[in-house]
Amino acid sequence: MILNLAILAAVAIFGVVLWWPGLRASATWRAMTTPLASIIGSGFLVLGPILDNQYGALAPAVMLALCLGSYLLGGAIRYNMHAIEAGAVSWPQGVETLASWALSFAYIVSVAYYLNLFGAFAVSLTPFDDVIFARIVTSAIYLVIVGVGWTRGFKSLEVMEYLSVSVKLAIIAGLLVGLGFFFAEKSGQGALVFLDPQISGWAALTLGFGLIVTVQGFETSRYLGATYDTDTRVRSMQWAQWLSAAIYMTYIVLITYTFARDDLQFSETAIVEMMGVITPVLPLLLVAAALAAQFSAAVADTSGSGGLMAELSGHRIRPRMGYVILTVVGLGLTWVTDVFQIISYASRAFAVYYALQAAIAAMAAQRQGARGRAVWFAALALLAFAVAVFGQAVEV
């Protein structure tokens, strides 16, 4: 009872803080909510059980590598924003167009990722907790989203973004409080666990490549130029990545050393069953957070993909037709693959986009005479291409 009250109090306190008018009035915080909506979204829900099961006691080190890698790739995008938007150099149009098409495709795959998790979490606490029912729910939500986009556009749904981010962060605060109590109890009993990794070497590396999408989302700051200036967007991206990294690292450390191998469930909704061991209130809160987060993120990426297709095709592909393309591809992925495969596909798609952005940064740095930076960004581009080529899905 005391733990339940502490968790609910943490959720309420953080909810009030996040809804405080002074915070909401901050331009930097408002700009942060867009990348935070993606970075701490689906990945947070699936990453803990995956890392703990596959990497054992080394899971925090893998999480640190994912956060560091995403921050370095974000550095290339931030460089582009400063150097190119300031007019120091011009965009290499051919590469930028290719990068935008890559991002549009990545959005299509990421929406499939979000909505398949939505379906899985929607049925997770019901008698219909089955992959077929989850796919039916996912398909229904696809039809709702494309219907709204086709008839009304997404303005009526976009207001959900700040609310969903606030709800999600407040619930995550409650989750960390619950995990903190659980960790302290295990530590006091001398019962912390240190699992051996299930994989190593090349398999461990390529699985890590296949998980990059779980820390993806920081690139959205670049596309907020109509609302925020360059410095605000660069700062918001950095702060969003720092905050999300702190949350991820705390979460992974707490979960890695408290669950024995027999306690680990391995599915897209494993976190729900695992948190039920701590207290019954956490699964309910997590499902609520999951549904809000996946739906709002899917709406945002659907809108972004449709808009990009229209812009890049010279409006030969209308946004409404872009939504239909996204839905057709997404339904295909839903019914012929599983969530873990979609995570891998999405990671590869975003890795191509990051590689092209790093290549643009390398060209921009070369034009400015910054050869050291050019070499660094070229190396990042090669790393991102390697992620795209060699990233692997979790094997269930």
Coordinates of N, CA, C and O in Angstrom, one line a residue, residues 286-366:
L286 N 1.4 1.7 -16.9 CA 2.3 1.5 -18.1 C 1.4 1.4 -19.4 O 1.7 1.9 -20.5
V287 N 0.3 0.6 -19.3 CA -0.5 0.4 -20.4 C -1.2 1.8 -20.9 O -1.2 2.1 -22.0
A288 N -1.6 2.6 -19.9 CA -2.1 3.9 -20.2 C -1.1 4.8 -20.9 O -1.4 5.4 -21.9
A289 N 0.1 4.8 -20.4 CA 1.2 5.5 -21.0 C 1.5 5.1 -22.4 O 1.7 5.8 -23.3
A290 N 1.5 3.7 -22.5 CA 1.8 3.2 -23.8 C 0.8 3.6 -24.9 O 1.1 4.0 -26.0
L291 N -0.5 3.5 -24.6 CA -1.5 3.8 -25.6 C -1.4 5.3 -26.0 O -1.5 5.6 -27.2
A292 N -1.3 6.1 -25.0 CA -1.2 7.6 -25.3 C 0.0 7.9 -26.2 O 0.0 8.6 -27.2
A293 N 1.2 7.3 -25.7 CA 2.4 7.6 -26.4 C 2.5 7.1 -27.8 O 2.9 7.8 -28.8
Q294 N 2.0 5.8 -28.0 CA 2.1 5.2 -29.4 C 1.1 5.9 -30.3 O 1.5 6.2 -31.5
F295 N 0.0 6.3 -29.9 CA -1.0 6.9 -30.7 C -0.5 8.3 -31.2 O -0.5 8.6 -32.4
S296 N -0.1 9.1 -30.2 CA 0.4 10.5 -30.6 C 1.6 10.4 -31.5 O 1.7 11.2 -32.4
A297 N 2.6 9.5 -31.2 CA 3.8 9.4 -32.0 C 3.4 8.9 -33.4 O 4.0 9.4 -34.4
A298 N 2.5 8.0 -33.5 CA 2.0 7.5 -34.8 C 1.4 8.7 -35.6 O 1.6 8.8 -36.8
V299 N 0.6 9.5 -35.0 CA -0.1 10.6 -35.7 C 1.0 11.6 -36.2 O 1.0 12.0 -37.3
A300 N 2.0 11.9 -35.3 CA 3.0 12.8 -35.7 C 3.8 12.3 -36.9 O 4.1 13.1 -37.8
D301 N 4.2 11.1 -36.9 CA 5.0 10.5 -38.0 C 4.2 10.3 -39.2 O 4.7 10.4 -40.3
T302 N 2.9 10.0 -39.1 CA 2.1 9.9 -40.3 C 2.0 11.3 -41.0 O 2.1 11.4 -42.2
S303 N 1.7 12.3 -40.2 CA 1.6 13.7 -40.7 C 3.0 14.1 -41.3 O 3.0 14.6 -42.4
G304 N 4.1 13.7 -40.7 CA 5.4 14.1 -41.2 C 5.7 13.4 -42.5 O 6.2 14.0 -43.5
S305 N 5.4 12.1 -42.6 CA 5.6 11.3 -43.8 C 4.8 11.9 -45.0 O 5.3 12.0 -46.1
G306 N 3.5 12.1 -44.7 CA 2.6 12.6 -45.8 C 3.1 14.0 -46.3 O 3.1 14.2 -47.5
G307 N 3.5 14.8 -45.4 CA 4.0 16.2 -45.8 C 5.3 16.1 -46.5 O 5.5 16.8 -47.5
L308 N 6.2 15.2 -46.1 CA 7.5 15.1 -46.8 C 7.2 14.5 -48.2 O 7.8 15.0 -49.2
M309 N 6.4 13.5 -48.4 CA 6.1 13.0 -49.7 C 5.5 14.0 -50.6 O 5.9 14.1 -51.8
A310 N 4.6 14.9 -50.1 CA 4.0 15.9 -50.9 C 5.1 16.9 -51.4 O 5.2 17.3 -52.5
E311 N 6.0 17.3 -50.4 CA 7.0 18.3 -50.7 C 8.0 17.8 -51.7 O 8.4 18.5 -52.7
L312 N 8.5 16.6 -51.5 CA 9.5 16.0 -52.3 C 9.1 15.6 -53.7 O 9.9 15.6 -54.6
S313 N 7.8 15.3 -53.8 CA 7.2 15.0 -55.2 C 6.7 16.2 -55.9 O 6.1 16.0 -57.0
G314 N 7.0 17.4 -55.4 CA 6.4 18.6 -56.0 C 4.9 18.6 -56.0 O 4.2 19.1 -56.9
H315 N 4.3 18.0 -54.9 CA 2.9 17.9 -54.7 C 2.2 17.0 -55.7 O 1.0 17.1 -55.9
R316 N 2.9 16.1 -56.4 CA 2.3 15.1 -57.3 C 1.7 14.0 -56.4 O 0.7 13.4 -56.8
I317 N 2.3 13.8 -55.3 CA 1.7 12.9 -54.3 C 1.1 13.8 -53.2 O 1.9 14.5 -52.5
R318 N -0.2 13.8 -53.1 CA -0.8 14.7 -52.1 C -0.7 14.0 -50.7 O -0.5 12.8 -50.6
P319 N -0.7 14.9 -49.7 CA -0.5 14.3 -48.3 C -1.5 13.2 -48.1 O -1.2 12.1 -47.5
R320 N -2.8 13.3 -48.5 CA -3.8 12.3 -48.3 C -3.4 11.0 -48.9 O -3.6 9.9 -48.3
M321 N -2.8 11.0 -50.1 CA -2.3 9.8 -50.8 C -1.1 9.2 -50.0 O -1.0 8.0 -50.0
G322 N -0.3 10.1 -49.5 CA 0.8 9.7 -48.7 C 0.4 8.9 -47.5 O 1.0 7.8 -47.1
Y323 N -0.7 9.3 -46.8 CA -1.3 8.6 -45.7 C -1.8 7.2 -46.1 O -1.6 6.2 -45.4
V324 N -2.3 7.1 -47.3 CA -2.8 5.8 -47.8 C -1.6 4.9 -48.1 O -1.6 3.7 -47.7
I325 N -0.6 5.4 -48.7 CA 0.7 4.6 -49.0 C 1.2 4.1 -47.6 O 1.5 2.9 -47.5
L326 N 1.3 5.0 -46.6 CA 1.8 4.6 -45.3 C 0.9 3.5 -44.7 O 1.5 2.5 -44.2
T327 N -0.4 3.6 -44.9 CA -1.3 2.6 -44.3 C -1.1 1.2 -45.0 O -1.1 0.2 -44.3
V328 N -1.1 1.2 -46.3 CA -0.9 0.0 -47.0 C 0.4 -0.7 -46.6 O 0.4 -1.9 -46.4
V329 N 1.5 0.0 -46.6 CA 2.8 -0.6 -46.2 C 2.7 -1.1 -44.8 O 3.2 -2.2 -44.5
G330 N 2.1 -0.2 -43.9 CA 2.1 -0.6 -42.5 C 1.2 -1.8 -42.2 O 1.6 -2.7 -41.4
L331 N 0.1 -1.9 -42.9 CA -0.7 -3.1 -42.7 C 0.0 -4.4 -43.2 O -0.1 -5.5 -42.6
G332 N 0.8 -4.2 -44.3 CA 1.6 -5.4 -44.8 C 2.6 -5.8 -43.7 O 2.7 -7.0 -43.4
L333 N 3.3 -4.8 -43.2 CA 4.3 -5.2 -42.1 C 3.6 -5.8 -40.9 O 4.1 -6.7 -40.3
T334 N 2.4 -5.3 -40.6 CA 1.7 -5.8 -39.4 C 1.4 -7.3 -39.5 O 1.5 -8.0 -38.6
W335 N 1.0 -7.7 -40.7 CA 0.4 -9.0 -40.9 C 1.5 -10.1 -41.3 O 1.2 -11.3 -41.3
V336 N 2.7 -9.6 -41.8 CA 3.7 -10.6 -42.2 C 4.9 -10.6 -41.4 O 5.8 -11.4 -41.6
T337 N 5.1 -9.6 -40.4 CA 6.3 -9.6 -39.6 C 5.8 -9.5 -38.1 O 4.6 -9.5 -37.8
D338 N 6.8 -9.4 -37.2 CA 6.5 -9.2 -35.8 C 7.1 -7.9 -35.4 O 7.9 -7.3 -36.1
V339 N 6.9 -7.5 -34.2 CA 7.3 -6.2 -33.7 C 8.9 -6.1 -33.7 O 9.4 -5.1 -34.0
F340 N 9.5 -7.2 -33.3 CA 11.0 -7.2 -33.2 C 11.6 -7.0 -34.6 O 12.6 -6.3 -34.8
Q341 N 11.0 -7.6 -35.6 CA 11.5 -7.4 -37.0 C 11.3 -5.9 -37.4 O 12.1 -5.3 -38.1
I342 N 10.1 -5.4 -37.1 CA 9.8 -4.0 -37.4 C 10.8 -3.1 -36.8 O 11.2 -2.1 -37.4
I343 N 11.2 -3.3 -35.5 CA 12.2 -2.5 -34.8 C 13.5 -2.5 -35.6 O 14.1 -1.5 -35.8
S344 N 13.9 -3.7 -36.1 CA 15.1 -3.8 -36.9 C 15.0 -3.0 -38.2 O 15.9 -2.3 -38.6
Y345 N 13.8 -3.2 -38.9 CA 13.6 -2.4 -40.2 C 13.7 -0.9 -39.9 O 14.3 -0.2 -40.7
A346 N 13.0 -0.5 -38.8 CA 13.0 1.0 -38.5 C 14.4 1.5 -38.2 O 14.7 2.6 -38.6
S347 N 15.1 0.7 -37.5 CA 16.5 1.1 -37.1 C 17.3 1.3 -38.4 O 18.1 2.2 -38.5
R348 N 17.2 0.3 -39.3 CA 17.9 0.4 -40.6 C 17.5 1.7 -41.4 O 18.4 2.4 -42.0
A349 N 16.2 1.9 -41.4 CA 15.7 3.1 -42.2 C 16.2 4.4 -41.6 O 16.7 5.3 -42.3
F350 N 16.2 4.5 -40.3 CA 16.7 5.7 -39.7 C 18.2 5.8 -39.8 O 18.7 6.9 -39.9
A351 N 18.9 4.7 -39.7 CA 20.3 4.7 -39.9 C 20.7 5.3 -41.2 O 21.7 6.0 -41.4
V352 N 20.0 4.9 -42.3 CA 20.3 5.5 -43.6 C 20.1 7.0 -43.6 O 21.0 7.8 -44.1
Y353 N 19.0 7.5 -43.0 CA 18.8 8.9 -42.8 C 20.0 9.6 -42.1 O 20.5 10.6 -42.5
Y354 N 20.4 9.0 -40.9 CA 21.5 9.6 -40.2 C 22.8 9.6 -40.9 O 23.6 10.5 -40.8
A355 N 23.0 8.5 -41.7 CA 24.2 8.4 -42.5 C 24.3 9.5 -43.5 O 25.3 10.2 -43.7
L356 N 23.2 9.8 -44.2 CA 23.1 10.9 -45.2 C 23.3 12.2 -44.5 O 24.0 13.1 -45.1
Q357 N 22.7 12.4 -43.3 CA 22.9 13.7 -42.6 C 24.4 13.9 -42.2 O 24.9 15.0 -42.3
A358 N 25.0 12.8 -41.8 CA 26.4 12.9 -41.4 C 27.3 13.2 -42.6 O 28.3 13.9 -42.6
A359 N 26.9 12.6 -43.8 CA 27.6 12.9 -45.0 C 27.5 14.3 -45.4 O 28.4 15.0 -45.9
I360 N 26.2 14.9 -45.2 CA 26.0 16.3 -45.5 C 26.9 17.2 -44.6 O 27.5 18.2 -45.0
A361 N 27.0 16.8 -43.3 CA 27.8 17.5 -42.4 C 29.3 17.5 -42.8 O 30.0 18.4 -42.6
A362 N 29.7 16.3 -43.3 CA 31.1 16.1 -43.7 C 31.4 17.1 -44.9 O 32.4 17.7 -44.9
M363 N 30.5 17.1 -45.8 CA 30.6 18.0 -47.0 C 30.6 19.5 -46.6 O 31.4 20.3 -47.0
A364 N 29.7 19.8 -45.6 CA 29.7 21.2 -45.1 C 30.9 21.6 -44.4 O 31.5 22.7 -44.6
A365 N 31.5 20.7 -43.6 CA 32.7 21.0 -42.9 C 33.9 21.1 -43.8 O 34.7 22.0 -43.6
Q366 N 33.9 20.3 -44.9 CA 35.0 20.4 -45.9 C 34.9 21.7 -46.6 O 36.0 22.4 -46.8

